[in-house]
mmCIF file of C-alpha atoms and ligand atoms in Angstrom:
data_model
loop_
_atom_site.group_PDB
_atom_site.id
_atom_site.type_symbol
_atom_site.label_atom_id
_atom_site.label_comp_id
_atom_site.label_asym_id
_atom_site.label_seq_id
_atom_site.Cartn_x
_atom_site.Cartn_y
_atom_site.Cartn_z
ATOM 1 C CA UNK H 1 -13.877 -8.387 12.354
ATOM 2 C CA UNK H 2 -10.128 -8.307 13.009
ATOM 3 C CA UNK H 3 -8.161 -9.539 9.995
ATOM 4 C CA UNK H 4 -4.652 -9.806 8.729
ATOM 5 C CA UNK H 5 -4.528 -8.377 5.247
ATOM 6 C CA UNK H 6 -1.154 -9.102 3.640
ATOM 7 C CA UNK H 7 1.480 -7.738 6.028
ATOM 8 C CA UNK H 8 -0.993 -5.429 7.762
ATOM 9 C CA UNK H 9 -3.575 -6.007 10.450
ATOM 10 C CA UNK H 10 -6.702 -4.090 11.288
ATOM 11 C CA UNK H 11 -10.408 -3.855 11.971
ATOM 12 C CA UNK H 12 -12.898 -4.424 9.158
ATOM 13 C CA UNK H 13 -16.318 -2.819 9.557
ATOM 14 C CA UNK H 14 -19.492 -2.841 7.521
ATOM 15 C CA UNK H 15 -20.174 0.784 6.550
ATOM 16 C CA UNK H 16 -23.637 0.575 8.115
ATOM 17 C CA UNK H 17 -22.096 -0.139 11.528
ATOM 18 C CA UNK H 18 -20.183 3.162 11.608
ATOM 19 C CA UNK H 19 -21.524 6.739 11.859
ATOM 20 C CA UNK H 20 -22.042 8.462 8.484
ATOM 21 C CA UNK H 21 -20.538 11.721 9.725
ATOM 22 C CA UNK H 22 -16.765 11.499 9.090
ATOM 23 C CA UNK H 23 -15.840 13.464 12.245
ATOM 24 C CA UNK H 24 -18.021 11.222 14.453
ATOM 25 C CA UNK H 25 -16.711 8.114 12.671
ATOM 26 C CA UNK H 26 -13.065 9.123 13.108
ATOM 27 C CA UNK H 27 -13.580 9.947 16.787
ATOM 28 C CA UNK H 28 -15.119 6.490 17.320
ATOM 29 C CA UNK H 29 -12.240 4.806 15.439
ATOM 30 C CA UNK H 30 -9.637 6.595 17.582
ATOM 31 C CA UNK H 31 -11.436 5.347 20.712
ATOM 32 C CA UNK H 32 -11.588 1.805 19.303
ATOM 33 C CA UNK H 33 -7.889 1.573 18.399
ATOM 34 C CA UNK H 34 -6.729 3.425 21.522
ATOM 35 C CA UNK H 35 -5.129 6.463 19.852
ATOM 36 C CA UNK H 36 -3.477 8.761 20.602
ATOM 37 C CA UNK H 37 -1.109 6.649 22.705
ATOM 38 C CA UNK H 38 2.201 5.122 21.537
ATOM 39 C CA UNK H 39 1.216 1.810 23.226
ATOM 40 C CA UNK H 40 -2.510 1.995 22.381
ATOM 41 C CA UNK H 41 -2.987 0.218 25.676
ATOM 42 C CA UNK H 42 -6.701 1.049 25.929
ATOM 43 C CA UNK H 43 -7.654 -0.080 22.445
ATOM 44 C CA UNK H 44 -7.216 -2.791 19.823
ATOM 45 C CA UNK H 45 -4.522 -1.023 17.774
ATOM 46 C CA UNK H 46 -1.162 -2.739 17.384
ATOM 47 C CA UNK H 47 1.032 0.270 18.382
ATOM 48 C CA UNK H 48 2.401 0.588 14.828
ATOM 49 C CA UNK H 49 0.913 2.153 11.685
ATOM 50 C CA UNK H 50 0.921 -1.247 9.949
ATOM 51 C CA UNK H 51 -1.154 -2.900 12.670
ATOM 52 C CA UNK H 52 -3.499 0.046 13.298
ATOM 53 C CA UNK H 53 -5.621 0.063 10.177
ATOM 54 C CA UNK H 54 -9.306 0.216 9.352
ATOM 55 C CA UNK H 55 -11.263 -1.013 6.337
ATOM 56 C CA UNK H 56 -14.867 0.133 5.858
ATOM 57 C CA UNK H 57 -16.737 -2.125 3.442
ATOM 58 C CA UNK H 58 -20.230 -1.693 2.078
ATOM 59 C CA UNK H 59 -22.455 -2.374 -0.894
ATOM 60 C CA UNK H 60 -21.394 -0.646 -4.115
ATOM 61 C CA UNK H 61 -22.816 2.891 -3.980
ATOM 62 C CA UNK H 62 -22.179 3.808 -7.647
ATOM 63 C CA UNK H 63 -22.561 1.975 -10.943
ATOM 64 C CA UNK H 64 -21.061 -1.480 -11.409
ATOM 65 C CA UNK H 65 -21.022 -4.642 -9.361
ATOM 66 C CA UNK H 66 -19.011 -5.350 -6.251
ATOM 67 C CA UNK H 67 -18.357 -3.550 -2.998
ATOM 68 C CA UNK H 68 -17.000 -0.198 -1.830
ATOM 69 C CA UNK H 69 -13.836 -0.189 0.297
ATOM 70 C CA UNK H 70 -12.751 2.891 2.195
ATOM 71 C CA UNK H 71 -9.358 2.642 3.873
ATOM 72 C CA UNK H 72 -8.719 4.711 7.000
ATOM 73 C CA UNK H 73 -5.301 5.104 8.618
ATOM 74 C CA UNK H 74 -5.551 6.104 12.281
ATOM 75 C CA UNK H 75 -2.384 7.664 13.651
ATOM 76 C CA UNK H 76 -0.909 5.844 16.641
ATOM 77 C CA UNK H 77 0.276 8.817 18.678
ATOM 78 C CA UNK H 78 -1.842 11.665 17.332
ATOM 79 C CA UNK H 79 -5.622 12.120 17.269
ATOM 80 C CA UNK H 80 -5.734 11.838 13.485
ATOM 81 C CA UNK H 81 -7.447 9.514 11.010
ATOM 82 C CA UNK H 82 -6.433 9.862 7.374
ATOM 83 C CA UNK H 83 -8.281 8.874 4.211
ATOM 84 C CA UNK H 84 -5.538 10.367 2.013
ATOM 85 C CA UNK H 85 -4.095 7.016 0.970
ATOM 86 C CA UNK H 86 -5.184 3.606 -0.113
ATOM 87 C CA UNK H 87 -3.901 0.336 1.382
ATOM 88 C CA UNK H 88 -3.282 -2.679 -0.819
ATOM 89 C CA UNK H 89 -2.529 -4.938 2.128
ATOM 90 C CA UNK H 90 -5.840 -4.369 3.883
ATOM 91 C CA UNK H 91 -7.382 -4.712 0.416
ATOM 92 C CA UNK H 92 -6.450 -8.412 0.506
ATOM 93 C CA UNK H 93 -8.979 -8.979 3.324
ATOM 94 C CA UNK H 94 -11.820 -6.999 1.741
ATOM 95 C CA UNK H 95 -13.083 -9.743 -0.616
ATOM 96 C CA UNK H 96 -13.146 -12.435 2.092
ATOM 97 C CA UNK H 97 -14.777 -9.987 4.550
ATOM 98 C CA UNK H 98 -17.451 -9.129 1.963
ATOM 99 C CA UNK H 99 -18.245 -12.858 1.627
ATOM 100 C CA UNK H 100 -18.220 -13.364 5.426
ATOM 101 C CA UNK H 101 -20.752 -10.545 5.849
ATOM 102 C CA UNK H 102 -22.999 -11.668 2.978
ATOM 103 C CA UNK H 103 -22.266 -8.585 0.849
ATOM 104 C CA UNK H 104 -21.197 -10.954 -1.927
ATOM 105 C CA UNK H 105 -22.451 -14.490 -2.548
ATOM 106 C CA UNK H 106 -19.871 -16.572 -4.379
ATOM 107 C CA UNK H 107 -20.767 -19.309 -6.796
ATOM 108 C CA UNK H 108 -18.464 -22.298 -6.952
ATOM 109 C CA UNK H 109 -14.929 -22.837 -5.707
ATOM 110 C CA UNK H 110 -13.570 -19.364 -6.398
ATOM 111 C CA UNK H 111 -14.821 -15.861 -5.652
ATOM 112 C CA UNK H 112 -14.098 -12.861 -7.856
ATOM 113 C CA UNK H 113 -15.008 -9.638 -6.102
ATOM 114 C CA UNK H 114 -14.801 -6.232 -7.749
ATOM 115 C CA UNK H 115 -13.689 -3.743 -5.153
ATOM 116 C CA UNK H 116 -14.149 -0.007 -5.655
ATOM 117 C CA UNK H 117 -11.413 1.735 -3.732
ATOM 118 C CA UNK H 118 -13.166 4.834 -2.459
ATOM 119 C CA UNK H 119 -9.937 6.647 -1.492
ATOM 120 C CA UNK H 120 -8.655 6.823 -5.064
ATOM 121 C CA UNK H 121 -11.681 5.972 -7.226
ATOM 122 C CA UNK H 122 -9.912 2.969 -8.755
ATOM 123 C CA UNK H 123 -10.943 -0.687 -8.937
ATOM 124 C CA UNK H 124 -9.335 -3.984 -7.971
ATOM 125 C CA UNK H 125 -10.595 -7.498 -8.554
ATOM 126 C CA UNK H 126 -9.835 -9.967 -5.773
ATOM 127 C CA UNK H 127 -9.813 -13.686 -6.622
ATOM 128 C CA UNK H 128 -9.664 -16.234 -3.781
ATOM 129 C CA UNK H 129 -10.826 -19.779 -2.957
ATOM 130 C CA UNK H 130 -14.202 -20.662 -1.485
ATOM 131 C CA UNK H 131 -15.182 -23.758 0.451
ATOM 132 C CA UNK H 132 -18.815 -24.441 1.441
ATOM 133 C CA UNK H 133 -19.758 -20.902 0.467
ATOM 134 C CA UNK H 134 -17.202 -19.245 2.773
ATOM 135 C CA UNK H 135 -13.632 -18.017 2.192
ATOM 136 C CA UNK H 136 -11.030 -20.751 2.496
ATOM 137 C CA UNK H 137 -8.133 -19.095 4.266
ATOM 138 C CA UNK H 138 -5.760 -22.054 4.171
ATOM 139 C CA UNK H 139 -3.492 -22.761 1.237
ATOM 140 C CA UNK H 140 0.078 -22.984 -0.013
ATOM 141 C CA UNK H 141 0.901 -19.315 -0.683
ATOM 142 C CA UNK H 142 3.524 -17.606 1.411
ATOM 143 C CA UNK H 143 4.382 -13.910 1.497
ATOM 144 C CA UNK H 144 7.471 -12.332 3.046
ATOM 145 C CA UNK H 145 6.804 -11.004 6.538
ATOM 146 C CA UNK H 146 4.032 -13.521 7.371
ATOM 147 C CA UNK H 147 4.948 -16.881 8.924
ATOM 148 C CA UNK H 148 3.536 -20.028 7.343
ATOM 149 C CA UNK H 149 1.270 -20.349 4.339
ATOM 150 C CA UNK H 150 -2.298 -19.386 3.457
ATOM 151 C CA UNK H 151 -4.672 -19.200 0.506
ATOM 152 C CA UNK H 152 -3.570 -16.817 -2.229
ATOM 153 C CA UNK H 153 -5.654 -13.695 -2.808
ATOM 154 C CA UNK H 154 -4.884 -12.442 -6.289
ATOM 155 C CA UNK H 155 -5.384 -8.713 -6.755
ATOM 156 C CA UNK H 156 -5.662 -7.199 -10.232
ATOM 157 C CA UNK H 157 -5.764 -3.446 -10.376
ATOM 158 C CA UNK H 158 -7.510 -1.175 -12.899
ATOM 159 C CA UNK H 159 -7.038 2.573 -13.322
ATOM 160 C CA UNK H 160 -4.715 2.977 -10.392
ATOM 161 C CA UNK H 161 -2.270 5.294 -12.194
ATOM 162 C CA UNK H 162 -2.591 8.822 -10.872
ATOM 163 C CA UNK H 163 -5.289 7.827 -8.355
ATOM 164 C CA UNK H 164 -4.064 10.454 -5.860
ATOM 165 C CA UNK H 165 -1.909 12.788 -7.968
ATOM 166 C CA UNK H 166 -3.895 12.830 -11.210
ATOM 167 C CA UNK H 167 -1.120 11.282 -13.338
ATOM 168 C CA UNK H 168 1.332 8.386 -13.252
ATOM 169 C CA UNK H 169 4.206 10.896 -13.396
ATOM 170 C CA UNK H 170 2.660 13.916 -11.647
ATOM 171 C CA UNK H 171 5.340 16.363 -12.855
ATOM 172 C CA UNK H 172 5.388 14.863 -16.355
ATOM 173 C CA UNK H 173 9.082 14.040 -15.848
ATOM 174 C CA UNK H 174 10.848 10.715 -15.402
ATOM 175 C CA UNK H 175 13.225 12.388 -12.951
ATOM 176 C CA UNK H 176 13.188 15.625 -10.992
ATOM 177 C CA UNK H 177 15.847 17.156 -8.815
ATOM 178 C CA UNK H 178 14.142 17.783 -5.475
ATOM 179 C CA UNK H 179 16.151 19.654 -2.828
ATOM 180 C CA UNK H 180 19.248 18.550 -4.766
ATOM 181 C CA UNK H 181 18.293 14.832 -4.835
ATOM 182 C CA UNK H 182 17.424 12.961 -8.064
ATOM 183 C CA UNK H 183 13.901 11.594 -7.624
ATOM 184 C CA UNK H 184 11.280 9.822 -9.673
ATOM 185 C CA UNK H 185 7.869 11.016 -8.518
ATOM 186 C CA UNK H 186 5.355 8.311 -9.344
ATOM 187 C CA UNK H 187 1.770 7.373 -8.497
ATOM 188 C CA UNK H 188 0.692 3.957 -9.700
ATOM 189 C CA UNK H 189 -1.727 3.492 -6.825
ATOM 190 C CA UNK H 190 0.431 5.157 -4.158
ATOM 191 C CA UNK H 191 2.218 8.518 -4.362
ATOM 192 C CA UNK H 192 5.867 7.515 -4.013
ATOM 193 C CA UNK H 193 9.255 9.231 -4.217
ATOM 194 C CA UNK H 194 11.996 6.936 -5.537
ATOM 195 C CA UNK H 195 15.596 7.932 -4.720
ATOM 196 C CA UNK H 196 18.999 6.255 -4.912
ATOM 197 C CA UNK H 197 20.032 5.246 -1.385
ATOM 198 C CA UNK H 198 23.593 6.326 -2.245
ATOM 199 C CA UNK H 199 22.420 9.880 -2.994
ATOM 200 C CA UNK H 200 21.285 10.149 0.623
ATOM 201 C CA UNK H 201 24.431 8.672 2.144
ATOM 202 C CA UNK H 202 22.892 5.222 2.775
ATOM 203 C CA UNK H 203 23.708 1.849 1.235
ATOM 204 C CA UNK H 204 20.059 0.826 0.922
ATOM 205 C CA UNK H 205 20.840 -2.472 2.700
ATOM 206 C CA UNK H 206 20.534 -1.174 6.291
ATOM 207 C CA UNK H 207 17.881 -2.651 8.574
ATOM 208 C CA UNK H 208 14.921 -0.522 9.666
ATOM 209 C CA UNK H 209 16.278 0.197 13.157
ATOM 210 C CA UNK H 210 19.530 1.555 11.696
ATOM 211 C CA UNK H 211 17.696 3.735 9.188
ATOM 212 C CA UNK H 212 15.244 5.032 11.794
ATOM 213 C CA UNK H 213 18.135 5.886 14.153
ATOM 214 C CA UNK H 214 19.835 7.987 11.447
ATOM 215 C CA UNK H 215 18.400 11.399 12.302
ATOM 216 C CA UNK H 216 20.361 13.203 9.547
ATOM 217 C CA UNK H 217 18.866 10.892 6.934
ATOM 218 C CA UNK H 218 15.365 11.322 8.321
ATOM 219 C CA UNK H 219 15.603 15.138 8.361
ATOM 220 C CA UNK H 220 16.869 15.106 4.779
ATOM 221 C CA UNK H 221 14.110 12.715 3.690
ATOM 222 C CA UNK H 222 11.479 14.936 5.237
ATOM 223 C CA UNK H 223 12.848 18.011 3.394
ATOM 224 C CA UNK H 224 12.671 16.117 0.127
ATOM 225 C CA UNK H 225 9.211 14.710 0.959
ATOM 226 C CA UNK H 226 7.640 18.095 1.665
ATOM 227 C CA UNK H 227 9.013 19.589 -1.535
ATOM 228 C CA UNK H 228 8.062 16.473 -3.541
ATOM 229 C CA UNK H 229 4.538 16.527 -2.089
ATOM 230 C CA UNK H 230 3.984 20.028 -3.473
ATOM 231 C CA UNK H 231 5.427 19.046 -6.873
ATOM 232 C CA UNK H 232 3.114 16.016 -6.931
ATOM 233 C CA UNK H 233 0.058 18.215 -6.384
ATOM 234 C CA UNK H 234 -0.521 16.937 -2.867
ATOM 235 C CA UNK H 235 -0.083 20.374 -1.239
ATOM 236 C CA UNK H 236 1.397 20.650 2.249
ATOM 237 C CA UNK H 237 2.125 17.035 3.218
ATOM 238 C CA UNK H 238 3.516 17.807 6.692
ATOM 239 C CA UNK H 239 0.661 15.894 8.388
ATOM 240 C CA UNK H 240 -0.038 13.482 5.541
ATOM 241 C CA UNK H 241 0.895 9.805 5.250
ATOM 242 C CA UNK H 242 1.817 10.341 1.579
ATOM 243 C CA UNK H 243 4.034 10.479 -0.385
ATOM 244 C CA UNK H 244 5.963 7.363 0.692
ATOM 245 C CA UNK H 245 9.763 7.553 0.402
ATOM 246 C CA UNK H 246 11.642 4.641 -1.170
ATOM 247 C CA UNK H 247 15.436 4.293 -1.294
ATOM 248 C CA UNK H 248 16.670 1.949 -4.020
ATOM 249 C CA UNK H 249 19.945 0.094 -4.473
ATOM 250 C CA UNK H 250 21.160 -2.735 -6.739
ATOM 251 C CA UNK H 251 19.684 -6.140 -5.792
ATOM 252 C CA UNK H 252 21.665 -8.436 -3.535
ATOM 253 C CA UNK H 253 20.034 -11.783 -4.285
ATOM 254 C CA UNK H 254 19.926 -13.834 -7.476
ATOM 255 C CA UNK H 255 16.119 -13.601 -7.716
ATOM 256 C CA UNK H 256 15.871 -9.890 -6.815
ATOM 257 C CA UNK H 257 15.612 -7.120 -9.407
ATOM 258 C CA UNK H 258 15.934 -4.056 -7.159
ATOM 259 C CA UNK H 259 16.553 -3.545 -3.441
ATOM 260 C CA UNK H 260 14.236 -1.176 -1.531
ATOM 261 C CA UNK H 261 13.892 0.538 1.831
ATOM 262 C CA UNK H 262 10.632 2.442 2.290
ATOM 263 C CA UNK H 263 9.547 5.093 4.796
ATOM 264 C CA UNK H 264 5.736 5.289 5.249
ATOM 265 C CA UNK H 265 6.559 8.142 5.538
ATOM 266 C CA UNK H 266 8.396 8.407 8.881
ATOM 267 C CA UNK H 267 8.594 4.831 10.106
ATOM 268 C CA UNK H 268 10.619 2.428 7.985
ATOM 269 C CA UNK H 269 8.410 -0.339 6.519
ATOM 270 C CA UNK H 270 9.566 -3.835 7.566
ATOM 271 C CA UNK H 271 8.610 -4.886 4.023
ATOM 272 C CA UNK H 272 6.955 -2.568 1.478
ATOM 273 C CA UNK H 273 3.334 -1.537 0.947
ATOM 274 C CA UNK H 274 1.404 -3.216 -1.871
ATOM 275 C CA UNK H 275 0.552 -0.179 -3.966
ATOM 276 C CA UNK H 276 3.848 1.355 -2.913
ATOM 277 C CA UNK H 277 5.563 -1.695 -4.423
ATOM 278 C CA UNK H 278 3.479 -1.479 -7.597
ATOM 279 C CA UNK H 279 4.466 2.199 -7.912
ATOM 280 C CA UNK H 280 8.183 1.505 -7.323
ATOM 281 C CA UNK H 281 8.124 -1.448 -9.751
ATOM 282 C CA UNK H 282 6.471 0.762 -12.387
ATOM 283 C CA UNK H 283 9.118 3.471 -11.996
ATOM 284 C CA UNK H 284 11.873 0.875 -12.092
ATOM 285 C CA UNK H 285 10.920 -0.455 -15.535
ATOM 286 C CA UNK H 286 10.829 3.003 -17.146
ATOM 287 C CA UNK H 287 14.076 3.810 -18.944
ATOM 288 C CA UNK H 288 15.716 6.925 -17.404
ATOM 289 C CA UNK H 289 13.698 6.766 -14.176
ATOM 290 C CA UNK H 290 15.671 6.615 -10.913
ATOM 291 C CA UNK H 291 16.607 2.992 -10.230
ATOM 292 C CA UNK H 292 16.105 1.757 -13.803
ATOM 293 C CA UNK H 293 19.878 1.667 -14.242
ATOM 294 C CA UNK H 294 20.113 -0.712 -11.248
ATOM 295 C CA UNK H 295 17.297 -3.026 -12.313
ATOM 296 C CA UNK H 296 18.539 -6.548 -12.717
ATOM 297 C CA UNK H 297 17.587 -8.438 -15.899
ATOM 298 C CA UNK H 298 17.008 -5.528 -18.288
ATOM 299 C CA UNK H 299 13.735 -3.826 -19.148
ATOM 300 C CA UNK H 300 11.788 -6.871 -20.350
ATOM 301 C CA UNK H 301 10.234 -4.792 -23.115
ATOM 302 C CA UNK H 302 9.171 -5.485 -26.670
ATOM 303 C CA UNK H 303 7.436 -3.812 -29.563
ATOM 304 C CA UNK H 304 3.876 -2.633 -28.907
ATOM 305 C CA UNK H 305 1.072 -1.422 -31.195
ATOM 306 C CA UNK H 306 1.797 1.278 -33.830
ATOM 307 C CA UNK H 307 5.216 2.649 -32.930
ATOM 308 C CA UNK H 308 4.711 2.017 -29.215
ATOM 309 C CA UNK H 309 6.784 -0.252 -26.996
ATOM 310 C CA UNK H 310 5.285 -2.685 -24.588
ATOM 311 C CA UNK H 311 6.880 -3.377 -21.217
ATOM 312 C CA UNK H 312 5.653 -6.556 -19.470
ATOM 313 C CA UNK H 313 7.580 -7.313 -16.347
ATOM 314 C CA UNK H 314 7.407 -9.283 -13.149
ATOM 315 C CA UNK H 315 9.554 -7.162 -10.834
ATOM 316 C CA UNK H 316 10.924 -8.740 -7.664
ATOM 317 C CA UNK H 317 11.649 -6.041 -5.111
ATOM 318 C CA UNK H 318 13.919 -6.890 -2.216
ATOM 319 C CA UNK H 319 12.914 -5.320 1.121
ATOM 320 C CA UNK H 320 14.076 -5.672 4.753
ATOM 321 C CA UNK H 321 12.266 -8.996 5.370
ATOM 322 C CA UNK H 322 12.269 -10.668 1.950
ATOM 323 C CA UNK H 323 10.925 -9.962 -1.501
ATOM 324 C CA UNK H 324 7.732 -8.677 -3.116
ATOM 325 C CA UNK H 325 6.669 -9.484 -6.671
ATOM 326 C CA UNK H 326 4.598 -7.110 -8.766
ATOM 327 C CA UNK H 327 3.565 -7.719 -12.383
ATOM 328 C CA UNK H 328 3.314 -4.508 -14.389
ATOM 329 C CA UNK H 329 2.458 -3.893 -18.046
ATOM 330 C CA UNK H 330 2.953 -0.530 -19.702
ATOM 331 C CA UNK H 331 2.855 0.933 -23.177
ATOM 332 C CA UNK H 332 5.350 3.690 -23.946
ATOM 333 C CA UNK H 333 5.387 6.009 -26.948
ATOM 334 C CA UNK H 334 8.179 8.453 -27.727
ATOM 335 C CA UNK H 335 7.422 11.822 -26.138
ATOM 336 C CA UNK H 336 4.273 10.564 -24.369
ATOM 337 C CA UNK H 337 3.618 9.667 -20.747
ATOM 338 C CA UNK H 338 3.686 5.851 -20.348
ATOM 339 C CA UNK H 339 0.255 4.209 -20.132
ATOM 340 C CA UNK H 340 -0.290 1.522 -17.499
ATOM 341 C CA UNK H 341 -2.089 -1.477 -19.007
ATOM 342 C CA UNK H 342 -2.292 -3.667 -15.921
ATOM 343 C CA UNK H 343 -0.808 -4.416 -12.531
ATOM 344 C CA UNK H 344 -1.289 -7.474 -10.347
ATOM 345 C CA UNK H 345 0.021 -9.037 -7.171
ATOM 346 C CA UNK H 346 -0.544 -11.986 -4.830
ATOM 347 C CA UNK H 347 -1.300 -11.521 -1.123
ATOM 348 C CA UNK H 348 -2.840 -13.651 1.589
ATOM 349 C CA UNK H 349 -5.352 -12.715 4.302
ATOM 350 C CA UNK H 350 -6.860 -14.342 7.371
ATOM 351 C CA UNK H 351 -9.811 -13.826 9.666
ATOM 352 C CA UNK H 352 -8.415 -13.465 13.199
ATOM 353 C CA UNK H 353 -11.370 -12.542 15.382
ATOM 354 C CA UNK H 354 -15.020 -11.722 14.973
ATOM 355 C CA UNK H 355 -16.990 -10.029 17.702
ATOM 356 C CA UNK H 356 -17.943 -6.868 19.519
ATOM 357 C CA UNK H 357 -15.432 -4.133 20.252
ATOM 358 C CA UNK H 358 -15.863 -1.817 23.230
ATOM 359 C CA UNK H 359 -14.617 1.729 22.417
ATOM 360 C CA UNK H 360 -13.066 3.922 25.084
ATOM 361 C CA UNK H 361 -15.822 6.245 26.331
ATOM 362 C CA UNK H 362 -15.674 9.762 24.873
HETATM 363 O O1 NQM R 1 1.119 0.527 -0.365
HETATM 364 C C1 NQM R 1 1.815 0.788 4.223
HETATM 365 C C2 NQM R 1 1.012 -1.437 4.021
HETATM 366 C C3 NQM R 1 1.020 -0.036 3.579
HETATM 367 C C4 NQM R 1 0.150 0.435 2.507
HETATM 368 C C5 NQM R 1 1.998 2.147 3.907
HETATM 369 C C6 NQM R 1 -0.053 -0.521 1.402
HETATM 370 C C7 NQM R 1 0.104 -0.101 0.009
HETATM 371 O O2 NQM R 1 2.021 -2.092 3.950
HETATM 372 O O3 NQM R 1 -0.795 -0.434 -0.761
HETATM 373 O O4 NQM R 1 -0.362 -1.680 1.590
HETATM 374 O O5 NQM R 1 2.610 2.410 2.876
HETATM 375 O O6 NQM R 1 1.533 2.980 4.691
HETATM 376 O O7 NQM R 1 -0.021 -1.916 4.468
#
């Protein structure tokens, strides 16, 4: 099934329809999407990382209810398929797909599907409307980067902190100097490097084409990314899609709290990834992290249990095509690493096509 999930698009498969052997599976996926080829003319890929995505969904293999979701990112112009990252946009389609395929049978007017994200071992609960036993894709919710409106898919995340790097702040620091640039290295669902746009000679308000054309900026970002990847425990990230690189600047709109430009990691995102946004929003609310000093509207904190402080914030991130809202709750204690209590977002998703795909012969 081809679906739009949030601001991404890709093919959703039942796990039983794909080979078990990862090498065989990845080879088949490359032939389905038409990679490697910048135009993907002989496949169903969309010639961009954001429209060349794969979700593999199956019955829960471990303890607990729900379904398993493995995200795979095929490269457009290289014969590579990566399972190194999660995708919160494709995640928005997983619950509806699970209902469509009979993996989950909803009761009533709303489905709540627990989704085990195989890439990081964390869990999300998707809540979305049901009509006559099937997902109702129409509704009033709109998200930046998608024309029109659709039904809201609410995603509540559990245990996403440190899913790839082992800790929310993989170096234990709120800021690190990496290759001479102040960075906050954070993983609240997506390994992300947060930097001030001004520290890299940008304003942070440029459009994607301008940023992608700036070869000096891109070389500098890649130097920082490789060094940050090692510091984050990700090893040599030369061929990896993580960490993502986010430039921040003061917000420009009345409703925005922080302006962002994100590289994923080489192309500039027309918006921002879901878990990338949750990670940036988390960094932004932490006093002394990069970008916190630019955050509009203060920290939104209050006293927490026994000497701790509680931060509960809806953070509106500006990005090249609009805004993205992430709700984050954290508890901080002096001298201790902040603990993430919850994170949630709203996305929409839509079934686009259901049928048989014909892979390029091997
Ligand atoms: O951060 C793009 C996207 C993503 C990933 C990327 C995502 C996320 O926008 O959870 O959704 O960062 O590669 O789909």
